[in-house]
Coordinates of C-alpha atoms and ligand atoms in Angstrom, one line a residue:
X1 CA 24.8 28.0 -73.4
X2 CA 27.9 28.4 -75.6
X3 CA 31.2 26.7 -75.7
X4 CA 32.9 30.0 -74.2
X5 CA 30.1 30.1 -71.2
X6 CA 32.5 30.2 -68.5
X7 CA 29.5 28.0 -66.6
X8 CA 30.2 25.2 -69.2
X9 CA 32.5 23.8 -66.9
X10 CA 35.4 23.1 -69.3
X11 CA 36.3 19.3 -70.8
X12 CA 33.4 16.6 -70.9
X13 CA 33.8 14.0 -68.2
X14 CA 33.9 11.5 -70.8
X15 CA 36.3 13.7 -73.2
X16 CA 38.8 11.1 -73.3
X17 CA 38.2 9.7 -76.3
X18 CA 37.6 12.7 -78.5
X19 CA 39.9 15.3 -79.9
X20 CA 37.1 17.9 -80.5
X21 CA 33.9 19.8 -78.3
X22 CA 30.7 18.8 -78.7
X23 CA 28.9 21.4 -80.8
X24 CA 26.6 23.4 -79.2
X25 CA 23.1 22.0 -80.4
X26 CA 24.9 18.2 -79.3
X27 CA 25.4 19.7 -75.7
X28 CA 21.8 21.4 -75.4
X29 CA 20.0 18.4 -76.5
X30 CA 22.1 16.5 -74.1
X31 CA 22.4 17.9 -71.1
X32 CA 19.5 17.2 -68.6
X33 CA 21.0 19.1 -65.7
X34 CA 18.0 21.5 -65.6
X35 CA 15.8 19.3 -64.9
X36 CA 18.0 16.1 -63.0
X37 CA 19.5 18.3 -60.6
X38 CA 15.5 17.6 -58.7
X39 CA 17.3 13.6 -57.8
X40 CA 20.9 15.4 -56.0
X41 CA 19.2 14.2 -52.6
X42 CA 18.7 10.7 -54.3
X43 CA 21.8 10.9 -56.1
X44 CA 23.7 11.5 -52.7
X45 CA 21.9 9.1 -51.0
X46 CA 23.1 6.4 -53.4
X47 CA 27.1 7.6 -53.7
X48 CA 27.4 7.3 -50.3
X49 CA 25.7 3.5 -50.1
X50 CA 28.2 3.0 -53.1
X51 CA 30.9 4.3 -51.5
X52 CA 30.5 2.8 -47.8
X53 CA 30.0 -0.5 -49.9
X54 CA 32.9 -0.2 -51.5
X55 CA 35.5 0.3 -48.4
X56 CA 33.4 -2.7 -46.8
X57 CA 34.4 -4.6 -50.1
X58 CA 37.9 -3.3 -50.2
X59 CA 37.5 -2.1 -53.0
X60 CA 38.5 1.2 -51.8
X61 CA 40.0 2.6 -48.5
X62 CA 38.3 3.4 -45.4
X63 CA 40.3 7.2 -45.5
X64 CA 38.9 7.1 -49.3
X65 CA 35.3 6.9 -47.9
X66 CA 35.7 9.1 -45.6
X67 CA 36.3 11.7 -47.8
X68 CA 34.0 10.6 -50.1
X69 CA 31.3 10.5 -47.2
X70 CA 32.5 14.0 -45.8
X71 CA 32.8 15.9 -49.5
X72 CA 29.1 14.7 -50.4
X73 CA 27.5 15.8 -47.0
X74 CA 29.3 19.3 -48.2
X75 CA 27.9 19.3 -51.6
X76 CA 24.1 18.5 -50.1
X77 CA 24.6 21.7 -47.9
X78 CA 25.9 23.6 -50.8
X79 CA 22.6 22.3 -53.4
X80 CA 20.6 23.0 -49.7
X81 CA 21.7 26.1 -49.9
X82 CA 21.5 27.2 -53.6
X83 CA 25.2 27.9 -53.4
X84 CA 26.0 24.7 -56.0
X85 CA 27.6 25.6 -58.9
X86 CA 25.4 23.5 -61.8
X87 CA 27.3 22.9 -65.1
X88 CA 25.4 21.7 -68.6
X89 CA 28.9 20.5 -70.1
X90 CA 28.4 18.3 -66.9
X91 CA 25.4 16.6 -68.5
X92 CA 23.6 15.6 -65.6
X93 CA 23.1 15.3 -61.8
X94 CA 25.6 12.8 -61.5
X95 CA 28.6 14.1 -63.3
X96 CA 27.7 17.5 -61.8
X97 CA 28.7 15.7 -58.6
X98 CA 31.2 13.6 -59.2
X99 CA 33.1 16.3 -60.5
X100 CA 32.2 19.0 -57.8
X101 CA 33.2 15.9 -55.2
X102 CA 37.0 15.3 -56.9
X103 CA 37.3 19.4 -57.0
X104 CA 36.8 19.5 -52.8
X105 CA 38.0 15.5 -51.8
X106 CA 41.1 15.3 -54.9
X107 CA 41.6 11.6 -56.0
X108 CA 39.3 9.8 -53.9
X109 CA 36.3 11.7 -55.9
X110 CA 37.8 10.0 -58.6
X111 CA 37.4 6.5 -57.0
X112 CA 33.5 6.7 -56.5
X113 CA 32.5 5.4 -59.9
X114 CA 34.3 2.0 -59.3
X115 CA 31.9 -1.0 -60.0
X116 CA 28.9 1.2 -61.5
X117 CA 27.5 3.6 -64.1
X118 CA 25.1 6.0 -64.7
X119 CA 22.5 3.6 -66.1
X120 CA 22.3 2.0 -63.0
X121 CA 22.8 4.9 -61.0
X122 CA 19.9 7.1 -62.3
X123 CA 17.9 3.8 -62.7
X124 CA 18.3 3.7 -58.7
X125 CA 18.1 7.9 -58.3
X126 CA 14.4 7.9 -60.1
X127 CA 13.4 4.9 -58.8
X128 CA 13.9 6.5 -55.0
X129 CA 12.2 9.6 -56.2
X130 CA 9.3 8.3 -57.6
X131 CA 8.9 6.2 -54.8
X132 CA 9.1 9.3 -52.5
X133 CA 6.8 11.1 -55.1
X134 CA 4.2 8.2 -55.2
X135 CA 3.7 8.5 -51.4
X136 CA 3.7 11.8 -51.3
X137 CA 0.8 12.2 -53.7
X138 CA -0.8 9.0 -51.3
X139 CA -0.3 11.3 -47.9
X140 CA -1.8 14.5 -50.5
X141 CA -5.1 12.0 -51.2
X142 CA -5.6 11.8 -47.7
X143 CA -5.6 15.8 -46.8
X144 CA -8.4 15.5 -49.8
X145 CA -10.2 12.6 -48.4
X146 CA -10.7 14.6 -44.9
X147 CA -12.1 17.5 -46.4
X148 CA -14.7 15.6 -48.1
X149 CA -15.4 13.6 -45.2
X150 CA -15.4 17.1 -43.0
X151 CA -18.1 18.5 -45.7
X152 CA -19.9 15.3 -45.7
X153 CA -20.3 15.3 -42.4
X154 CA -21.5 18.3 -42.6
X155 CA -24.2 17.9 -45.4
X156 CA -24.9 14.3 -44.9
X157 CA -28.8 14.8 -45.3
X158 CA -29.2 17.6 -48.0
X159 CA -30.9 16.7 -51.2
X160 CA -29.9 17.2 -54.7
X161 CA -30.5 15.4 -57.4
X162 CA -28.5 12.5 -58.7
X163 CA -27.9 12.1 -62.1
X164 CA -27.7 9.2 -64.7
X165 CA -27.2 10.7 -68.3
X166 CA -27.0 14.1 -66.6
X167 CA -30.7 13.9 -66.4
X168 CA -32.2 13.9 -63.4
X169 CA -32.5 10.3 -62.0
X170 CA -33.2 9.9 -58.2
X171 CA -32.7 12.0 -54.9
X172 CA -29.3 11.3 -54.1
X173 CA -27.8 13.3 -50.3
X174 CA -24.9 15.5 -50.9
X175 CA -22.9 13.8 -48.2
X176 CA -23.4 10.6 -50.3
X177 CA -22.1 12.4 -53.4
X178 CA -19.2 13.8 -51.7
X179 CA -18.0 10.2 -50.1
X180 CA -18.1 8.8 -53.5
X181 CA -15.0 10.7 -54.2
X182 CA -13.5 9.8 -50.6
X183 CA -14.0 6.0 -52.3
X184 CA -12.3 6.8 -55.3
X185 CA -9.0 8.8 -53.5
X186 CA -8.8 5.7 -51.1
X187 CA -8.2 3.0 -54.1
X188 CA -6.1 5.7 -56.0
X189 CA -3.3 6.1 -52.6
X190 CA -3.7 2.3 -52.3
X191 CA -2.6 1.9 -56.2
X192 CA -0.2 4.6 -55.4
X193 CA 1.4 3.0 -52.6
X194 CA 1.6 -0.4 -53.9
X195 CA 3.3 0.7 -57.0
X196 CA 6.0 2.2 -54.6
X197 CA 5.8 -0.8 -52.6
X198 CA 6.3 -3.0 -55.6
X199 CA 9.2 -0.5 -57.2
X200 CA 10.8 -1.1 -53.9
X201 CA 10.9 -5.0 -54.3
X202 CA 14.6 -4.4 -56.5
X203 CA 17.6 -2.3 -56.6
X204 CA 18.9 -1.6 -59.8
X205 CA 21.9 -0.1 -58.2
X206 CA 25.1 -2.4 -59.1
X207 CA 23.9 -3.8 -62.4
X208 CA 26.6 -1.0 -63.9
X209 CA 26.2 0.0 -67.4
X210 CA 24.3 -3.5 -68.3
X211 CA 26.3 -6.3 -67.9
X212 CA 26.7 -6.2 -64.1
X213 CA 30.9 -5.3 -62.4
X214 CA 33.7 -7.0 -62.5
X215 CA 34.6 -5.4 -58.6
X216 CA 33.0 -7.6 -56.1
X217 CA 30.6 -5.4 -54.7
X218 CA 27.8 -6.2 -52.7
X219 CA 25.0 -5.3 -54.2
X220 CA 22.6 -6.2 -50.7
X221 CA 24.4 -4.1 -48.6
X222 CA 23.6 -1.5 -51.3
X223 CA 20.1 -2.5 -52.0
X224 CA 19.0 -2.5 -47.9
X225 CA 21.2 0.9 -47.1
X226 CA 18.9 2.6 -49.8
X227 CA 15.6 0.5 -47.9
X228 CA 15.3 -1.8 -51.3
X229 CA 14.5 -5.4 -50.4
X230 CA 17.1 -6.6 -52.5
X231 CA 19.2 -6.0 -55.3
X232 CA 17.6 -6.5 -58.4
X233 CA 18.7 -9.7 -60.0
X234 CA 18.8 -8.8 -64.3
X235 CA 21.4 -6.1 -64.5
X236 CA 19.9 -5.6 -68.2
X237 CA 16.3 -5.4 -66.7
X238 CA 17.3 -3.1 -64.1
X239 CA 19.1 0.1 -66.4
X240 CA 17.0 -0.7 -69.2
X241 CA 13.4 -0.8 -67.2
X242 CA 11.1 2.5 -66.1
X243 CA 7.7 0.1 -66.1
X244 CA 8.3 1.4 -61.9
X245 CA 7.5 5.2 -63.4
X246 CA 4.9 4.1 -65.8
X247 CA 3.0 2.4 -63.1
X248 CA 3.4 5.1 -60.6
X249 CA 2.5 7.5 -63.5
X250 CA -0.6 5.4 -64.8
X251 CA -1.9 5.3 -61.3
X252 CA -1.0 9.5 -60.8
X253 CA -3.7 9.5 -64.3
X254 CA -6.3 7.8 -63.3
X255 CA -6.7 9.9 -59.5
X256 CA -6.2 13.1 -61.7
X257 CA -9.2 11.7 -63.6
X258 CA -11.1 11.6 -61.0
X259 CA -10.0 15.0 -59.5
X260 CA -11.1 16.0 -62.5
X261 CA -15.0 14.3 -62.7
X262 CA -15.2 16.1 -59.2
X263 CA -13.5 19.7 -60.9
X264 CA -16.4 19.2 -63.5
X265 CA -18.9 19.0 -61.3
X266 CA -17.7 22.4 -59.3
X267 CA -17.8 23.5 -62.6
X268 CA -21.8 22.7 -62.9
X269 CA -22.5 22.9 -59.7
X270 CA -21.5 26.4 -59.6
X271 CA -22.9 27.7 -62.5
X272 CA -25.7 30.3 -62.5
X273 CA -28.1 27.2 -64.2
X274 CA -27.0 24.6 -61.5
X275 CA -26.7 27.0 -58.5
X276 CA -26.0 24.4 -55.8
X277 CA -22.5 26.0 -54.6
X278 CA -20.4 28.9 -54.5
X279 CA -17.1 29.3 -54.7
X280 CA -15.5 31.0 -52.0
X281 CA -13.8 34.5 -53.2
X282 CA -10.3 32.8 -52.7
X283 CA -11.3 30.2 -54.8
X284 CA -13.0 32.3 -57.9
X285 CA -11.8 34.0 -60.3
X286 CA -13.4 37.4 -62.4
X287 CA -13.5 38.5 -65.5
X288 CA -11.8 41.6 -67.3
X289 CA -15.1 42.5 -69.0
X290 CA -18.1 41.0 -67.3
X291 CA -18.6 42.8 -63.8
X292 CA -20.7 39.9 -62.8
X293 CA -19.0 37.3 -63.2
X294 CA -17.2 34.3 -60.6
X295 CA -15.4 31.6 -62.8
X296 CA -13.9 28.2 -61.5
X297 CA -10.9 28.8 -63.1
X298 CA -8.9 26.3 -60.6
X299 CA -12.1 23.4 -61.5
X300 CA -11.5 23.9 -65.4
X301 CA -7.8 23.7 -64.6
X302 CA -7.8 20.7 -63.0
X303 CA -9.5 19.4 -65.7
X304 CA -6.7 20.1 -68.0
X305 CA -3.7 19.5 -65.9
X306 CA -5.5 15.7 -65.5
X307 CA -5.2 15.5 -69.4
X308 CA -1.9 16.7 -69.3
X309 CA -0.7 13.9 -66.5
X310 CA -2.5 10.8 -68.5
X311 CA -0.2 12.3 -71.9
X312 CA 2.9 12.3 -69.4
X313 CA 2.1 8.7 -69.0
X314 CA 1.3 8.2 -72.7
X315 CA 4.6 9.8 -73.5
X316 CA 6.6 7.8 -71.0
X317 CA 5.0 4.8 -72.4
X318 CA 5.8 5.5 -76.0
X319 CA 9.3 6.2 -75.0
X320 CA 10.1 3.5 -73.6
X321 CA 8.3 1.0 -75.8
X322 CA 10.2 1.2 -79.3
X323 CA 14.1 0.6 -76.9
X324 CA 15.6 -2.0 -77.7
X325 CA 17.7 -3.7 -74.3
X326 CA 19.1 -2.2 -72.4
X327 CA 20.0 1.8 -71.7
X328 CA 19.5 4.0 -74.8
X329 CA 19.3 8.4 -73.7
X330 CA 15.8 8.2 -74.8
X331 CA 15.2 7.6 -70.9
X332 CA 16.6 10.8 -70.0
X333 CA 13.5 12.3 -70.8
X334 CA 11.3 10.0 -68.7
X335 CA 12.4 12.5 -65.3
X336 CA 10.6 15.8 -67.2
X337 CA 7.5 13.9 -67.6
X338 CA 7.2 12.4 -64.4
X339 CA 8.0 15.8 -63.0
X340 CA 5.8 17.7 -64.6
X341 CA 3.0 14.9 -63.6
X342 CA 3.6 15.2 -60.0
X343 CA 3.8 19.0 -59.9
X344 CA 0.9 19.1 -61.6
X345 CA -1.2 16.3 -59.7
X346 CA 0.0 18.3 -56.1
X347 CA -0.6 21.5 -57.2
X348 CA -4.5 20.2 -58.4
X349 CA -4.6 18.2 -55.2
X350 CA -3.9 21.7 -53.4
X351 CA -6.6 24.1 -55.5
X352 CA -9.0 20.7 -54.8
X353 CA -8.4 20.8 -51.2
X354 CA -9.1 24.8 -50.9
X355 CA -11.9 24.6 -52.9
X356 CA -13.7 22.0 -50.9
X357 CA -13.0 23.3 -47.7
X358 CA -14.2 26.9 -48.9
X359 CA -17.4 26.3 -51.1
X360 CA -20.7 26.4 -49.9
X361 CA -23.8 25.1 -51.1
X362 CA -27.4 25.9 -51.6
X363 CA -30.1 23.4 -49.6
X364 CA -32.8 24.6 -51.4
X365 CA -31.6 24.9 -54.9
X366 CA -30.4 21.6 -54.6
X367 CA -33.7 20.4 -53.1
X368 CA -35.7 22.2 -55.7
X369 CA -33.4 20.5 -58.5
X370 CA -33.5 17.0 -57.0
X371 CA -37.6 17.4 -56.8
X372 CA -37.3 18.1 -61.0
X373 CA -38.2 15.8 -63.5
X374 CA -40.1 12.8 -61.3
X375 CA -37.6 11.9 -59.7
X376 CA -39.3 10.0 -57.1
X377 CA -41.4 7.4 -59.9
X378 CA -39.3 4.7 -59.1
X379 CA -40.4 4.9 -55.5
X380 CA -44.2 4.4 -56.5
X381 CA -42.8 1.6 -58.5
X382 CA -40.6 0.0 -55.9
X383 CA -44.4 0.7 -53.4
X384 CA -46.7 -1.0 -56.0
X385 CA -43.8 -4.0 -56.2
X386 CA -43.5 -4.3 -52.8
X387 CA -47.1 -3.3 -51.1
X388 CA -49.1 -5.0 -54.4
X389 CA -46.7 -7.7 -55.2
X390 CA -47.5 -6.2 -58.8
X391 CA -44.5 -7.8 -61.0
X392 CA -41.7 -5.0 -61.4
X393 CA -41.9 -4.4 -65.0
X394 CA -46.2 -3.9 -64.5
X395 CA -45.5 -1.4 -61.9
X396 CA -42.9 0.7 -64.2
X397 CA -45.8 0.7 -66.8
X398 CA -48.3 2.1 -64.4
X399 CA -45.6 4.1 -63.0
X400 CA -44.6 5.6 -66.6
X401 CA -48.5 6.3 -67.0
X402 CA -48.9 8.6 -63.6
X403 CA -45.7 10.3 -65.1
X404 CA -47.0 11.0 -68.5
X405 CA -50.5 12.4 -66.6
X406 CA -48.3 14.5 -64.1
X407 CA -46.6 16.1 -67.3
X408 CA -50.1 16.5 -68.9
X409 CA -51.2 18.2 -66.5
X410 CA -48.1 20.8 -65.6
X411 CA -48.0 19.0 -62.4
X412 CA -44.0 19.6 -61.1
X413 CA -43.6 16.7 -58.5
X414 CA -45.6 13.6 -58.3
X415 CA -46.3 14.0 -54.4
X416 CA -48.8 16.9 -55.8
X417 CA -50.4 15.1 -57.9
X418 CA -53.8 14.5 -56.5
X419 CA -54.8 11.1 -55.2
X420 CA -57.8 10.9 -57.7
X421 CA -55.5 11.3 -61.0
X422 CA -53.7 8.2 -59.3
X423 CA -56.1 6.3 -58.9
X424 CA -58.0 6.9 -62.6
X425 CA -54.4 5.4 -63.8
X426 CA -54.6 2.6 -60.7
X427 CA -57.5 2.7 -57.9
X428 CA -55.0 0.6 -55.5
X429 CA -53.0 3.4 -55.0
X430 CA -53.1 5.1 -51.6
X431 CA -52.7 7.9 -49.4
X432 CA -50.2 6.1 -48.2
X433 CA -48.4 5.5 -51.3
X434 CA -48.4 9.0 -52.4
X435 CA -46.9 10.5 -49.1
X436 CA -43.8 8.1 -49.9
X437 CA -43.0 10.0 -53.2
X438 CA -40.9 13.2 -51.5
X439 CA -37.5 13.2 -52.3
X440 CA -36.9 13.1 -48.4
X441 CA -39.0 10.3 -48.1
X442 CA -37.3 8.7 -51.4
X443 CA -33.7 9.3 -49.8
X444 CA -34.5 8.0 -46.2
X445 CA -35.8 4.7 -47.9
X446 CA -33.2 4.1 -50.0
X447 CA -30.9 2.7 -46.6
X448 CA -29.5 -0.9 -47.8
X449 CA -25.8 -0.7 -47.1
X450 CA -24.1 2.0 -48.9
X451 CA -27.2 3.4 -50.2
X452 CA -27.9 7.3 -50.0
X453 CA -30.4 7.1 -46.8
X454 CA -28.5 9.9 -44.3
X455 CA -28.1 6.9 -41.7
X456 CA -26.3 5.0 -44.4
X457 CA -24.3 8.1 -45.2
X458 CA -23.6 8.8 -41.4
X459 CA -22.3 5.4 -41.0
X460 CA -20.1 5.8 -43.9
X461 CA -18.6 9.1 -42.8
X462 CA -17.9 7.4 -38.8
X463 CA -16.0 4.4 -41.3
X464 CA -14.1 6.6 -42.9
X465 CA -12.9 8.5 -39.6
X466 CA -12.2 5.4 -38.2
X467 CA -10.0 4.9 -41.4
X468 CA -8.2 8.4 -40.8
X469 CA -6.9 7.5 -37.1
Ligands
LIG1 N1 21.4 11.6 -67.6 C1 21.2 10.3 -67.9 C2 19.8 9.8 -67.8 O1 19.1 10.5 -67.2 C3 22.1 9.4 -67.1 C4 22.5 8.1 -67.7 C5 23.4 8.4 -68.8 N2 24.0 7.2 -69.3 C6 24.6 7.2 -70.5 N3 25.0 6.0 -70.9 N4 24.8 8.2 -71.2 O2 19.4 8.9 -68.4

């Protein structure tokens, strides 16, 4: 924008104290107006705390206020409404305001400022939003945690294979899969959620450009209009701190990681090799040269949007650990960040959400894969432990030796193995023993609490919808 861009809104709010403009490259790396203008509701929301304080104070008049009041409930309808005139030689959110409020109200505009700054005030603006954000993205979780629950529910005894090393380990039910990520959403809202309980705790609102005011305001009546428990009691801590964003932000990271471990296995899972699910056609992308194929595009991007939100927390971090006390503009730039994190994180919540619901799966791919690679030994081992009282570490020797014949001898599963090659590697072994080595058999058995066993997944999926009520 240039200095003769009738939109640049004239004389700096601070121009004061300087006889010439800022030049142009000084007001583009400035002004944050294109992004801030996201915290007018919070910015609104403060002013008129501040300003109702301030009347109660006598610090201003009542009619001051009232104006004030009235002339910011205006300027919400008119952002509302997309009929808000944003400046960049206004900088920011909160001159863009200010100055909008003096053009309707006249003088009292003028009088909102009294006994704060903008470090304070955008320390208190973010801080709201954030919270706001950080709940949000809790409330998202839980749409995600239902779905899973729903498909769970729905799969809660079909057999695939579970994987250590991403070699085929032991018979795992897709229902059981599913609810581990239902477990890993549920701790990531409750981090979410405390960190905007815990940014809640203080108010940085009052604590003016660093060294507190010299008005007496009352900074509780402030703190508890805005639903703070009180105000925060370091004025330099509160304009200088964003350790409320980092949190928020570190704890937005770690739930995109794990949307992303569940993306990546969409992204296996539906691959022609894999070929448990499908992608519904709303959920599938093609390709401009290869007729045939259906790509996960949203999975693989949900990947990278969860690196992208753990480097807006990296950044963020970075900034804010070199600053010196208290405000410095480097903290502009933590609102971008967090930003771009939370669209992100809701718009990967969102492709998650209609990708579960959609998918289907294949029972007997995923049966046929979860037989692969004996992955029902440890199951003769756990019988010859428990039927035998052979010592555990015998029994995975004999096991490991019906496993190298099986492979010998191109047999695919153990359970077809025939009793006689058993029992040349140990006569004790049974009928009995060998019917146990299914992969339904091996996934019924495995029902200690929280175990795979569909009546241990069934149970989970009622605690869960409990949970949900
Ligand atoms: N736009 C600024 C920010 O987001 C507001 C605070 C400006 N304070 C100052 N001393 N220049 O950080």
């Amino acid at each position: 924008m240039s200095k003769s861009d009738p939109s640049s809104g004239g004389q700096q709010m601070w121009g004061g104290r300087f006889a010439a403009q800022p030049d142009d490259a000084m007001q583009a790396i400035n002004a944050s107006i294109d992004v801030d203008q996201r915290l007018w509701r919070e910015d609104i929301e403060g002013s008129k705390a501040h300003a109702a304080m301030l009347a109660a104070q006598g610090i201003i008049t009542a009619e001051d206020n009232a104006k004030i009041q009235a002339g910011l409930d205006q300027i919400a309808a008119e952002i509302a409404e997309g009929r808000f005139p944003f400046s960049r030689a206004l900088e920011d959110i909160h001159l863009n305001i200010e100055a909008r409020l003096t053009e309707r109200i006249g003088e009292a505009g003028k009088r909102l400022h009294t006994g704060r700054s903008r470090n304070d005030q955008v320390a208190t603006d973010f801080k709201l939003w954030t919270m706001r954000a950080a709940r949000e993205a809790a409330d998202g979780l839980r749409m995600l945690q239902k779905a899973l629950v729903k498909r769970a529910d729905e799969h809660a005894d079909w057999i695939m294979p579970g994987f250590t090393h991403l070699q085929t380990a032991q018979p795992v039910t897709l229902g059981h899969h599913l609810l581990a990520y239902v477990a890993m959403a549920e701790r990531d809202r409750v981090r979410l959620i405390g960190a905007a309980l815990e940014a809640a705790w203080e108010c940085p609102l009052g604590a003016a450009a660093l060294a507190g005011s010299t008005f007496p305001i009352d900074r509780e009546t402030t703190a508890h209009a805005l639903g703070f428990h009180a105000p925060a009691g370091n004025s330099l801590d509160a304009v200088a701190s964003r350790d409320f964003a980092l949190a928020v932000l570190a704890n937005l990271a770690i739930a995109a990681t794990h949307l992303s471990r569940l993306a990546e296995e969409i992204v296996l899972w539906t691959s022609p090799q894999f070929g448990f699910a499908t992608l519904s056609d709303a959920w599938s992308t093609g390709s401009s040269i290869m007729p045939q194929k259906r790509n996960p595009d949203a999975a693989e991007l949900i990947r990278a949007k969860a690196a992208r939100i753990g480097a807006d927390f990296a950044a963020l971090n970075a900034i804010v650990q070199k600053l010196p006390l208290a405000y410095a503009k480097d903290l502009q730039e933590d609102k971008q960040l967090t930003f771009n994190a939370f669209d992100n994180f809701a718009l990967s919540l969102t492709s998650m959400i209609g990708m579960i619901e959609t998918m289907t799966f294949n029972r007997a791919a995923m049966r046929e894969a979860a037989a692969r690679g004996y992955s029902t030994a440890t199951d003769l081992a756990d019988w010859l432990v428990r039927d035998l009282k052979t010592p555990f570490r015998e029994a995975h020797e004999i096991t490991g030796r019906i496993v190298r014949r099986a492979e010998q001898l191109g047999v695919r599963e153990l359970v077809d193995l025939s009793l006689a090659e058993f029992q040349a590697v140990d006569p004790r072994i049974n009928e009995a023993a060998r019917a146990l080595l299914t992969v339904e058999k091996s996934v019924e058995s495995r029902d200690c609490y929280g175990g795979t066993a569909p009546e241990r997944v069934r149970e989970q999926i009622a605690r869960w919808k409990e949970n949900f009520k």
